PDB file of C-alpha atoms and ligand atoms in Angstrom:
ATOM      1  CA  UNK X  17     100.563 -70.254  59.620  1.00 54.00           C
ATOM      2  CA  UNK X  18     100.978 -70.363  55.856  1.00 64.00           C
ATOM      3  CA  UNK X  19      99.342 -67.440  54.068  1.00 75.00           C
ATOM      4  CA  UNK X  20      97.732 -66.079  57.253  1.00 91.00           C
ATOM      5  CA  UNK X  21      97.217 -62.355  56.905  1.00 97.00           C
ATOM      6  CA  UNK X  22      95.327 -59.697  58.842  1.00 98.00           C
ATOM      7  CA  UNK X  23      95.291 -56.040  59.801  1.00 98.00           C
ATOM      8  CA  UNK X  24      97.459 -56.246  62.937  1.00 96.00           C
ATOM      9  CA  UNK X  25     101.075 -55.227  63.646  1.00 96.00           C
ATOM     10  CA  UNK X  26     102.353 -58.741  62.960  1.00 96.00           C
ATOM     11  CA  UNK X  27     100.295 -59.582  59.848  1.00 97.00           C
ATOM     12  CA  UNK X  28      99.034 -56.248  58.483  1.00 98.00           C
ATOM     13  CA  UNK X  29      99.100 -54.542  55.028  1.00 98.00           C
ATOM     14  CA  UNK X  30     102.787 -53.509  55.224  1.00 98.00           C
ATOM     15  CA  UNK X  31     103.776 -57.216  55.521  1.00 98.00           C
ATOM     16  CA  UNK X  32     101.439 -58.742  52.915  1.00 98.00           C
ATOM     17  CA  UNK X  33     104.119 -58.464  50.180  1.00 98.00           C
ATOM     18  CA  UNK X  34     106.074 -61.329  51.847  1.00 97.00           C
ATOM     19  CA  UNK X  35     103.433 -63.924  50.836  1.00 97.00           C
ATOM     20  CA  UNK X  36     101.837 -61.833  48.069  1.00 98.00           C
ATOM     21  CA  UNK X  37     104.568 -60.041  46.056  1.00 98.00           C
ATOM     22  CA  UNK X  38     101.892 -58.512  43.784  1.00 98.00           C
ATOM     23  CA  UNK X  39     101.245 -56.202  46.792  1.00 98.00           C
ATOM     24  CA  UNK X  40     104.012 -54.066  45.234  1.00 98.00           C
ATOM     25  CA  UNK X  41     102.537 -54.344  41.718  1.00 98.00           C
ATOM     26  CA  UNK X  42     101.596 -51.637  39.233  1.00 98.00           C
ATOM     27  CA  UNK X  43      97.803 -51.613  39.705  1.00 98.00           C
ATOM     28  CA  UNK X  44      97.182 -52.014  43.446  1.00 98.00           C
ATOM     29  CA  UNK X  45      94.160 -50.739  45.394  1.00 99.00           C
ATOM     30  CA  UNK X  46      92.972 -48.702  47.180  1.00 99.00           C
ATOM     31  CA  UNK X  47      94.281 -45.305  46.029  1.00 99.00           C
ATOM     32  CA  UNK X  48      93.915 -41.670  47.033  1.00 98.00           C
ATOM     33  CA  UNK X  49      91.535 -40.103  44.500  1.00 98.00           C
ATOM     34  CA  UNK X  50      92.401 -36.485  43.671  1.00 98.00           C
ATOM     35  CA  UNK X  51      89.204 -35.099  42.066  1.00 97.00           C
ATOM     36  CA  UNK X  52      90.707 -32.211  40.101  1.00 96.00           C
ATOM     37  CA  UNK X  53      93.373 -34.533  38.633  1.00 96.00           C
ATOM     38  CA  UNK X  54      90.725 -37.028  37.438  1.00 97.00           C
ATOM     39  CA  UNK X  55      90.118 -36.858  33.666  1.00 95.00           C
ATOM     40  CA  UNK X  56      86.514 -35.894  32.820  1.00 95.00           C
ATOM     41  CA  UNK X  57      85.736 -38.467  30.133  1.00 93.00           C
ATOM     42  CA  UNK X  58      82.561 -37.520  28.235  1.00 92.00           C
ATOM     43  CA  UNK X  59      82.555 -40.932  26.552  1.00 92.00           C
ATOM     44  CA  UNK X  60      81.891 -42.494  29.981  1.00 96.00           C
ATOM     45  CA  UNK X  61      78.243 -43.519  30.108  1.00 95.00           C
ATOM     46  CA  UNK X  62      76.169 -43.775  33.244  1.00 97.00           C
ATOM     47  CA  UNK X  63      76.481 -47.035  35.156  1.00 98.00           C
ATOM     48  CA  UNK X  64      73.378 -49.234  35.132  1.00 97.00           C
ATOM     49  CA  UNK X  65      72.514 -51.383  38.148  1.00 97.00           C
ATOM     50  CA  UNK X  66      69.954 -54.114  37.488  1.00 95.00           C
ATOM     51  CA  UNK X  67      69.479 -55.373  41.041  1.00 94.00           C
ATOM     52  CA  UNK X  68      65.709 -55.802  40.810  1.00 83.00           C
ATOM     53  CA  UNK X  69      65.619 -59.619  41.104  1.00 84.00           C
ATOM     54  CA  UNK X  70      68.431 -59.591  43.574  1.00 83.00           C
ATOM     55  CA  UNK X  71      68.680 -62.633  45.830  1.00 82.00           C
ATOM     56  CA  UNK X  72      70.860 -62.466  48.869  1.00 95.00           C
ATOM     57  CA  UNK X  73      71.585 -65.897  50.309  1.00 97.00           C
ATOM     58  CA  UNK X  74      73.626 -65.572  53.488  1.00 98.00           C
ATOM     59  CA  UNK X  75      75.685 -63.313  55.717  1.00 98.00           C
ATOM     60  CA  UNK X  76      79.029 -64.439  57.126  1.00 98.00           C
ATOM     61  CA  UNK X  77      82.131 -63.378  59.052  1.00 98.00           C
ATOM     62  CA  UNK X  78      85.213 -64.475  57.082  1.00 98.00           C
ATOM     63  CA  UNK X  79      87.666 -63.171  59.674  1.00 98.00           C
ATOM     64  CA  UNK X  80      88.349 -60.050  57.599  1.00 98.00           C
ATOM     65  CA  UNK X  81      84.920 -58.503  57.079  1.00 98.00           C
ATOM     66  CA  UNK X  82      81.187 -59.253  57.172  1.00 98.00           C
ATOM     67  CA  UNK X  83      80.074 -60.540  53.751  1.00 98.00           C
ATOM     68  CA  UNK X  84      76.573 -60.858  52.223  1.00 98.00           C
ATOM     69  CA  UNK X  85      76.574 -63.373  49.344  1.00 98.00           C
ATOM     70  CA  UNK X  86      74.240 -63.594  46.356  1.00 97.00           C
ATOM     71  CA  UNK X  87      73.018 -66.287  43.977  1.00 95.00           C
ATOM     72  CA  UNK X  88      75.147 -65.604  40.885  1.00 94.00           C
ATOM     73  CA  UNK X  89      73.893 -68.570  38.816  1.00 94.00           C
ATOM     74  CA  UNK X  90      72.252 -66.233  36.301  1.00 93.00           C
ATOM     75  CA  UNK X  91      72.264 -62.584  35.190  1.00 93.00           C
ATOM     76  CA  UNK X  92      69.560 -61.437  37.596  1.00 91.00           C
ATOM     77  CA  UNK X  93      71.737 -58.889  39.409  1.00 95.00           C
ATOM     78  CA  UNK X  94      74.245 -57.126  37.204  1.00 97.00           C
ATOM     79  CA  UNK X  95      76.169 -53.888  36.809  1.00 98.00           C
ATOM     80  CA  UNK X  96      76.852 -52.622  33.273  1.00 97.00           C
ATOM     81  CA  UNK X  97      77.453 -49.441  31.286  1.00 98.00           C
ATOM     82  CA  UNK X  98      79.951 -46.824  32.441  1.00 97.00           C
ATOM     83  CA  UNK X  99      83.473 -48.022  31.549  1.00 98.00           C
ATOM     84  CA  UNK X 100      82.329 -51.641  31.185  1.00 98.00           C
ATOM     85  CA  UNK X 101      82.211 -53.709  27.960  1.00 96.00           C
ATOM     86  CA  UNK X 102      80.108 -56.460  29.535  1.00 95.00           C
ATOM     87  CA  UNK X 103      77.565 -57.014  32.277  1.00 97.00           C
ATOM     88  CA  UNK X 104      79.140 -58.166  35.553  1.00 98.00           C
ATOM     89  CA  UNK X 105      77.242 -60.364  38.020  1.00 98.00           C
ATOM     90  CA  UNK X 106      76.831 -59.410  41.690  1.00 98.00           C
ATOM     91  CA  UNK X 107      78.583 -62.003  43.880  1.00 98.00           C
ATOM     92  CA  UNK X 108      78.853 -60.414  47.334  1.00 98.00           C
ATOM     93  CA  UNK X 109      79.141 -57.187  49.261  1.00 98.00           C
ATOM     94  CA  UNK X 110      81.127 -56.381  52.412  1.00 98.00           C
ATOM     95  CA  UNK X 111      82.356 -53.410  54.401  1.00 98.00           C
ATOM     96  CA  UNK X 112      85.581 -51.852  55.744  1.00 98.00           C
ATOM     97  CA  UNK X 113      85.504 -49.611  58.823  1.00 98.00           C
ATOM     98  CA  UNK X 114      87.679 -47.940  61.515  1.00 98.00           C
ATOM     99  CA  UNK X 115      87.838 -48.008  65.316  1.00 96.00           C
ATOM    100  CA  UNK X 116      85.666 -45.819  67.589  1.00 92.00           C
ATOM    101  CA  UNK X 117      85.972 -42.239  66.351  1.00 86.00           C
ATOM    102  CA  UNK X 118      88.488 -43.303  63.665  1.00 90.00           C
ATOM    103  CA  UNK X 119      87.831 -43.387  59.927  1.00 96.00           C
ATOM    104  CA  UNK X 120      88.037 -46.681  58.048  1.00 98.00           C
ATOM    105  CA  UNK X 121      87.458 -46.233  54.317  1.00 98.00           C
ATOM    106  CA  UNK X 122      90.016 -47.747  51.934  1.00 98.00           C
ATOM    107  CA  UNK X 123      89.905 -45.189  49.152  1.00 98.00           C
ATOM    108  CA  UNK X 124      90.524 -41.588  50.217  1.00 98.00           C
ATOM    109  CA  UNK X 125      89.485 -38.394  48.419  1.00 98.00           C
ATOM    110  CA  UNK X 126      92.164 -35.680  48.350  1.00 98.00           C
ATOM    111  CA  UNK X 127      93.690 -37.330  51.430  1.00 98.00           C
ATOM    112  CA  UNK X 128      90.366 -37.398  53.304  1.00 97.00           C
ATOM    113  CA  UNK X 129      89.025 -40.749  54.485  1.00 98.00           C
ATOM    114  CA  UNK X 130      85.403 -41.601  55.216  1.00 98.00           C
ATOM    115  CA  UNK X 131      84.111 -43.511  58.237  1.00 98.00           C
ATOM    116  CA  UNK X 132      83.565 -46.693  56.223  1.00 98.00           C
ATOM    117  CA  UNK X 133      83.401 -48.108  52.687  1.00 98.00           C
ATOM    118  CA  UNK X 134      80.954 -50.621  51.169  1.00 99.00           C
ATOM    119  CA  UNK X 135      82.192 -52.845  48.343  1.00 99.00           C
ATOM    120  CA  UNK X 136      79.815 -54.585  45.935  1.00 98.00           C
ATOM    121  CA  UNK X 137      81.824 -57.298  44.156  1.00 98.00           C
ATOM    122  CA  UNK X 138      80.842 -58.399  40.617  1.00 98.00           C
ATOM    123  CA  UNK X 139      82.402 -60.787  38.074  1.00 98.00           C
ATOM    124  CA  UNK X 140      82.495 -61.057  34.281  1.00 98.00           C
ATOM    125  CA  UNK X 141      80.308 -64.087  33.580  1.00 97.00           C
ATOM    126  CA  UNK X 142      80.299 -63.296  29.824  1.00 97.00           C
ATOM    127  CA  UNK X 143      84.015 -64.050  29.393  1.00 98.00           C
ATOM    128  CA  UNK X 144      84.766 -66.365  32.363  1.00 98.00           C
ATOM    129  CA  UNK X 145      83.077 -69.573  33.475  1.00 97.00           C
ATOM    130  CA  UNK X 146      83.245 -68.907  37.211  1.00 97.00           C
ATOM    131  CA  UNK X 147      84.200 -66.335  39.839  1.00 97.00           C
ATOM    132  CA  UNK X 148      87.605 -67.850  40.609  1.00 97.00           C
ATOM    133  CA  UNK X 149      88.647 -67.750  36.954  1.00 98.00           C
ATOM    134  CA  UNK X 150      87.405 -64.158  36.642  1.00 98.00           C
ATOM    135  CA  UNK X 151      89.225 -63.161  39.848  1.00 98.00           C
ATOM    136  CA  UNK X 152      92.613 -63.662  38.163  1.00 98.00           C
ATOM    137  CA  UNK X 153      91.769 -61.957  34.838  1.00 98.00           C
ATOM    138  CA  UNK X 154      92.621 -58.280  34.219  1.00 98.00           C
ATOM    139  CA  UNK X 155      88.981 -57.559  33.205  1.00 98.00           C
ATOM    140  CA  UNK X 156      87.469 -60.176  35.465  1.00 98.00           C
ATOM    141  CA  UNK X 157      85.990 -58.167  38.329  1.00 98.00           C
ATOM    142  CA  UNK X 158      84.167 -54.925  39.043  1.00 98.00           C
ATOM    143  CA  UNK X 159      83.886 -53.555  42.579  1.00 99.00           C
ATOM    144  CA  UNK X 160      81.417 -50.721  43.173  1.00 98.00           C
ATOM    145  CA  UNK X 161      82.647 -48.673  46.136  1.00 99.00           C
ATOM    146  CA  UNK X 162      80.303 -46.543  48.237  1.00 98.00           C
ATOM    147  CA  UNK X 163      81.549 -44.257  51.024  1.00 98.00           C
ATOM    148  CA  UNK X 164      79.745 -44.184  54.378  1.00 98.00           C
ATOM    149  CA  UNK X 165      79.866 -40.988  56.455  1.00 98.00           C
ATOM    150  CA  UNK X 166      78.442 -40.633  59.965  1.00 97.00           C
ATOM    151  CA  UNK X 167      75.310 -38.570  60.302  1.00 97.00           C
ATOM    152  CA  UNK X 168      71.657 -39.582  60.361  1.00 96.00           C
ATOM    153  CA  UNK X 169      70.525 -43.188  60.842  1.00 96.00           C
ATOM    154  CA  UNK X 170      70.394 -45.079  57.553  1.00 98.00           C
ATOM    155  CA  UNK X 171      66.816 -46.337  57.250  1.00 96.00           C
ATOM    156  CA  UNK X 172      67.796 -49.722  55.716  1.00 97.00           C
ATOM    157  CA  UNK X 173      71.242 -50.453  57.167  1.00 98.00           C
ATOM    158  CA  UNK X 174      69.577 -51.759  60.366  1.00 97.00           C
ATOM    159  CA  UNK X 175      68.523 -54.853  58.376  1.00 97.00           C
ATOM    160  CA  UNK X 176      72.245 -55.706  58.195  1.00 98.00           C
ATOM    161  CA  UNK X 177      73.329 -54.422  61.627  1.00 98.00           C
ATOM    162  CA  UNK X 178      70.464 -56.357  63.292  1.00 97.00           C
ATOM    163  CA  UNK X 179      71.926 -59.575  61.838  1.00 98.00           C
ATOM    164  CA  UNK X 180      75.530 -58.973  62.930  1.00 98.00           C
ATOM    165  CA  UNK X 181      75.113 -60.655  66.339  1.00 98.00           C
ATOM    166  CA  UNK X 182      74.562 -63.939  64.458  1.00 98.00           C
ATOM    167  CA  UNK X 183      77.968 -63.707  62.766  1.00 98.00           C
ATOM    168  CA  UNK X 184      80.064 -62.374  65.660  1.00 98.00           C
ATOM    169  CA  UNK X 185      82.813 -64.972  65.298  1.00 98.00           C
ATOM    170  CA  UNK X 186      85.147 -65.713  62.360  1.00 98.00           C
ATOM    171  CA  UNK X 187      83.756 -68.628  60.355  1.00 98.00           C
ATOM    172  CA  UNK X 188      80.102 -68.018  61.328  1.00 98.00           C
ATOM    173  CA  UNK X 189      77.418 -67.914  58.602  1.00 98.00           C
ATOM    174  CA  UNK X 190      73.655 -67.601  58.670  1.00 98.00           C
ATOM    175  CA  UNK X 191      70.719 -67.298  56.248  1.00 98.00           C
ATOM    176  CA  UNK X 192      70.152 -63.771  54.983  1.00 98.00           C
ATOM    177  CA  UNK X 193      67.520 -63.830  52.264  1.00 96.00           C
ATOM    178  CA  UNK X 194      65.717 -61.140  50.327  1.00 93.00           C
ATOM    179  CA  UNK X 195      68.089 -58.238  50.938  1.00 95.00           C
ATOM    180  CA  UNK X 196      68.443 -55.926  47.929  1.00 96.00           C
ATOM    181  CA  UNK X 197      71.521 -53.651  48.125  1.00 96.00           C
ATOM    182  CA  UNK X 198      69.758 -51.090  45.915  1.00 96.00           C
ATOM    183  CA  UNK X 199      68.574 -49.609  49.222  1.00 96.00           C
ATOM    184  CA  UNK X 200      72.201 -48.775  50.114  1.00 98.00           C
ATOM    185  CA  UNK X 201      72.844 -46.589  47.046  1.00 98.00           C
ATOM    186  CA  UNK X 202      73.179 -42.787  47.281  1.00 98.00           C
ATOM    187  CA  UNK X 203      70.919 -40.628  45.078  1.00 97.00           C
ATOM    188  CA  UNK X 204      73.649 -39.866  42.504  1.00 98.00           C
ATOM    189  CA  UNK X 205      75.545 -42.514  40.532  1.00 98.00           C
ATOM    190  CA  UNK X 206      78.318 -40.094  39.487  1.00 97.00           C
ATOM    191  CA  UNK X 207      81.606 -41.949  39.851  1.00 98.00           C
ATOM    192  CA  UNK X 208      85.376 -42.157  39.494  1.00 98.00           C
ATOM    193  CA  UNK X 209      86.831 -45.250  37.801  1.00 98.00           C
ATOM    194  CA  UNK X 210      90.325 -46.752  37.533  1.00 98.00           C
ATOM    195  CA  UNK X 211      92.033 -50.116  37.081  1.00 98.00           C
ATOM    196  CA  UNK X 212      93.132 -51.748  40.336  1.00 99.00           C
ATOM    197  CA  UNK X 213      93.153 -54.843  42.489  1.00 99.00           C
ATOM    198  CA  UNK X 214      91.538 -56.664  45.365  1.00 98.00           C
ATOM    199  CA  UNK X 215      92.413 -54.733  48.534  1.00 99.00           C
ATOM    200  CA  UNK X 216      92.937 -57.980  50.435  1.00 98.00           C
ATOM    201  CA  UNK X 217      95.224 -60.918  49.683  1.00 98.00           C
ATOM    202  CA  UNK X 218      95.607 -62.453  47.136  1.00 98.00           C
ATOM    203  CA  UNK X 219      95.498 -58.824  45.822  1.00 98.00           C
ATOM    204  CA  UNK X 220      94.786 -59.993  42.238  1.00 98.00           C
ATOM    205  CA  UNK X 221      95.084 -57.097  39.742  1.00 98.00           C
ATOM    206  CA  UNK X 222      91.713 -57.932  38.217  1.00 98.00           C
ATOM    207  CA  UNK X 223      89.387 -55.172  39.423  1.00 99.00           C
ATOM    208  CA  UNK X 224      87.828 -52.276  37.522  1.00 98.00           C
ATOM    209  CA  UNK X 225      86.951 -49.953  40.408  1.00 99.00           C
ATOM    210  CA  UNK X 226      83.860 -47.747  40.203  1.00 98.00           C
ATOM    211  CA  UNK X 227      83.704 -45.412  43.225  1.00 98.00           C
ATOM    212  CA  UNK X 228      80.542 -43.352  43.740  1.00 98.00           C
ATOM    213  CA  UNK X 229      81.234 -39.687  44.530  1.00 98.00           C
ATOM    214  CA  UNK X 230      78.242 -39.255  46.855  1.00 98.00           C
ATOM    215  CA  UNK X 231      78.518 -40.951  50.271  1.00 98.00           C
ATOM    216  CA  UNK X 232      75.576 -42.437  52.170  1.00 98.00           C
ATOM    217  CA  UNK X 233      74.865 -41.392  55.754  1.00 98.00           C
ATOM    218  CA  UNK X 234      74.816 -43.890  58.609  1.00 98.00           C
ATOM    219  CA  UNK X 235      74.667 -43.153  62.335  1.00 97.00           C
ATOM    220  CA  UNK X 236      77.607 -43.620  64.712  1.00 97.00           C
ATOM    221  CA  UNK X 237      75.370 -46.123  66.537  1.00 97.00           C
ATOM    222  CA  UNK X 238      74.836 -48.220  63.399  1.00 97.00           C
ATOM    223  CA  UNK X 239      78.553 -48.127  62.591  1.00 97.00           C
ATOM    224  CA  UNK X 240      79.371 -49.103  66.190  1.00 97.00           C
ATOM    225  CA  UNK X 241      77.510 -52.385  65.686  1.00 98.00           C
ATOM    226  CA  UNK X 242      80.102 -53.494  63.110  1.00 98.00           C
ATOM    227  CA  UNK X 243      82.719 -53.200  65.853  1.00 97.00           C
ATOM    228  CA  UNK X 244      81.013 -55.927  67.915  1.00 96.00           C
ATOM    229  CA  UNK X 245      82.197 -58.412  65.271  1.00 98.00           C
ATOM    230  CA  UNK X 246      85.408 -60.309  66.011  1.00 98.00           C
ATOM    231  CA  UNK X 247      88.408 -61.184  63.830  1.00 98.00           C
ATOM    232  CA  UNK X 248      88.731 -64.338  65.968  1.00 98.00           C
ATOM    233  CA  UNK X 249      86.791 -67.598  66.015  1.00 98.00           C
ATOM    234  CA  UNK X 250      84.508 -68.837  68.828  1.00 97.00           C
ATOM    235  CA  UNK X 251      87.036 -71.498  69.888  1.00 97.00           C
ATOM    236  CA  UNK X 252      90.018 -69.067  70.092  1.00 97.00           C
ATOM    237  CA  UNK X 253      91.172 -67.789  73.500  1.00 96.00           C
ATOM    238  CA  UNK X 254      91.901 -64.311  72.165  1.00 95.00           C
ATOM    239  CA  UNK X 255      88.880 -62.160  71.286  1.00 97.00           C
ATOM    240  CA  UNK X 256      90.049 -59.453  68.878  1.00 97.00           C
ATOM    241  CA  UNK X 257      87.453 -56.837  67.880  1.00 98.00           C
ATOM    242  CA  UNK X 258      86.963 -56.490  64.112  1.00 98.00           C
ATOM    243  CA  UNK X 259      87.871 -52.878  63.315  1.00 98.00           C
ATOM    244  CA  UNK X 260      90.347 -50.928  61.152  1.00 98.00           C
ATOM    245  CA  UNK X 261      90.029 -53.672  58.516  1.00 98.00           C
ATOM    246  CA  UNK X 262      91.206 -51.375  55.728  1.00 98.00           C
ATOM    247  CA  UNK X 263      94.308 -51.264  53.515  1.00 98.00           C
ATOM    248  CA  UNK X 264      95.847 -47.774  53.162  1.00 98.00           C
ATOM    249  CA  UNK X 265      96.127 -46.075  49.722  1.00 98.00           C
ATOM    250  CA  UNK X 266      98.727 -47.540  47.341  1.00 98.00           C
ATOM    251  CA  UNK X 267     100.981 -45.817  44.736  1.00 98.00           C
ATOM    252  CA  UNK X 268      99.136 -44.716  41.580  1.00 98.00           C
ATOM    253  CA  UNK X 269     102.146 -45.738  39.386  1.00 98.00           C
ATOM    254  CA  UNK X 270     101.040 -43.624  36.460  1.00 97.00           C
ATOM    255  CA  UNK X 271      97.415 -44.787  36.356  1.00 98.00           C
ATOM    256  CA  UNK X 272      94.692 -42.424  35.180  1.00 97.00           C
ATOM    257  CA  UNK X 273      91.548 -41.943  37.237  1.00 98.00           C
ATOM    258  CA  UNK X 274      88.561 -41.033  35.058  1.00 98.00           C
ATOM    259  CA  UNK X 275      85.494 -39.161  36.210  1.00 97.00           C
ATOM    260  CA  UNK X 276      81.947 -39.478  34.907  1.00 96.00           C
ATOM    261  CA  UNK X 277      80.477 -36.028  34.469  1.00 77.00           C
TER     262      UNK X 277
HETATM  263  N1  MJT B 322      88.097 -55.406  49.359  1.00 96.37           N
HETATM  264  S1  MJT B 322      87.819 -56.229  48.051  1.00 96.37           S
HETATM  265  O1  MJT B 322      86.610 -55.701  47.429  1.00 96.37           O
HETATM  266  O2  MJT B 322      89.008 -56.136  47.225  1.00 96.37           O
HETATM  267  C1  MJT B 322      87.483 -57.915  48.320  1.00 96.37           C
HETATM  268  C2  MJT B 322      87.261 -58.694  47.179  1.00 96.37           C
HETATM  269  C3  MJT B 322      87.393 -58.130  45.879  1.00 96.37           C
HETATM  270  C4  MJT B 322      87.178 -58.925  44.778  1.00 96.37           C
HETATM  271  C5  MJT B 322      86.867 -60.293  44.915  1.00 96.37           C
HETATM  272  C6  MJT B 322      86.732 -60.856  46.164  1.00 96.37           C
HETATM  273  C7  MJT B 322      86.913 -60.067  47.315  1.00 96.37           C
HETATM  274  C8  MJT B 322      86.756 -60.635  48.576  1.00 96.37           C
HETATM  275  C9  MJT B 322      86.928 -59.863  49.707  1.00 96.37           C
HETATM  276  C10 MJT B 322      86.702 -60.458  50.964  1.00 96.37           C
HETATM  277  C11 MJT B 322      86.858 -59.716  52.104  1.00 96.37           C
HETATM  278  C12 MJT B 322      87.280 -58.374  52.022  1.00 96.37           C
HETATM  279  C13 MJT B 322      87.515 -57.779  50.774  1.00 96.37           C
HETATM  280  C14 MJT B 322      87.325 -58.491  49.593  1.00 96.37           C
HETATM  281 ZN1   ZN B 323      86.488 -54.521  50.141  1.00 96.37          ZN
END
């Protein structure tokens, strides 16, 4: 119906251009990052994450991913520095992942994909009055991408995976207070950055991507808990497991990827 989209054969990424022509635009995401082709830009400062007074509000299943939302009514949780001219407010974070034994990151590195990818979504509250307005502006959004690889248990990810049973079905939402995503960061904040888009419809070309080079480790068991989520709602007959909710890499179309040193 209407602008329904998904990750299946009938409604997946290769068909999104029918309702969202920008899918074939000049600054689409994700991309394959080729490290030795990235320009080392010594003018690129370190990124600064001020998440200390972070306030998560809820966790929900929007039928595409599991999303943790934040109170963005003031500048308490912001990202700044690096390639950014302003501070950008944290709005939400969510994940993308594969099926059992399959990889599910959106960005790839020299053709290699990771098991999963965490996206922390921020918006430019200096220049725009709300998230929706920022979401359609070329410098409106910043998404911080963090790769997840399978290995040891992540000591804090269980706080999220323990809550997933409460948001199994599309459209479910529950309180999720006091979670600070600082605990999900790797030790190094070295990054690649480029100009791109949302990786889901409406695919607005409004995102400055900042992708951390160092992945975090999570266990196969922890990752498996994401796959108990469903794309479908409680009232639907079909129960479709939420997995492989990633868009494949898109053409670079002449864009430059810069690397912090
Ligand atoms: N994958 S994504 O970060 O492009 C993304 C968003 C990006 C910017 C603004 C809002 C977004 C909402 C999303 C909701 C679900 C999945 C990806 C999303
Ligand atoms: Zn995402």
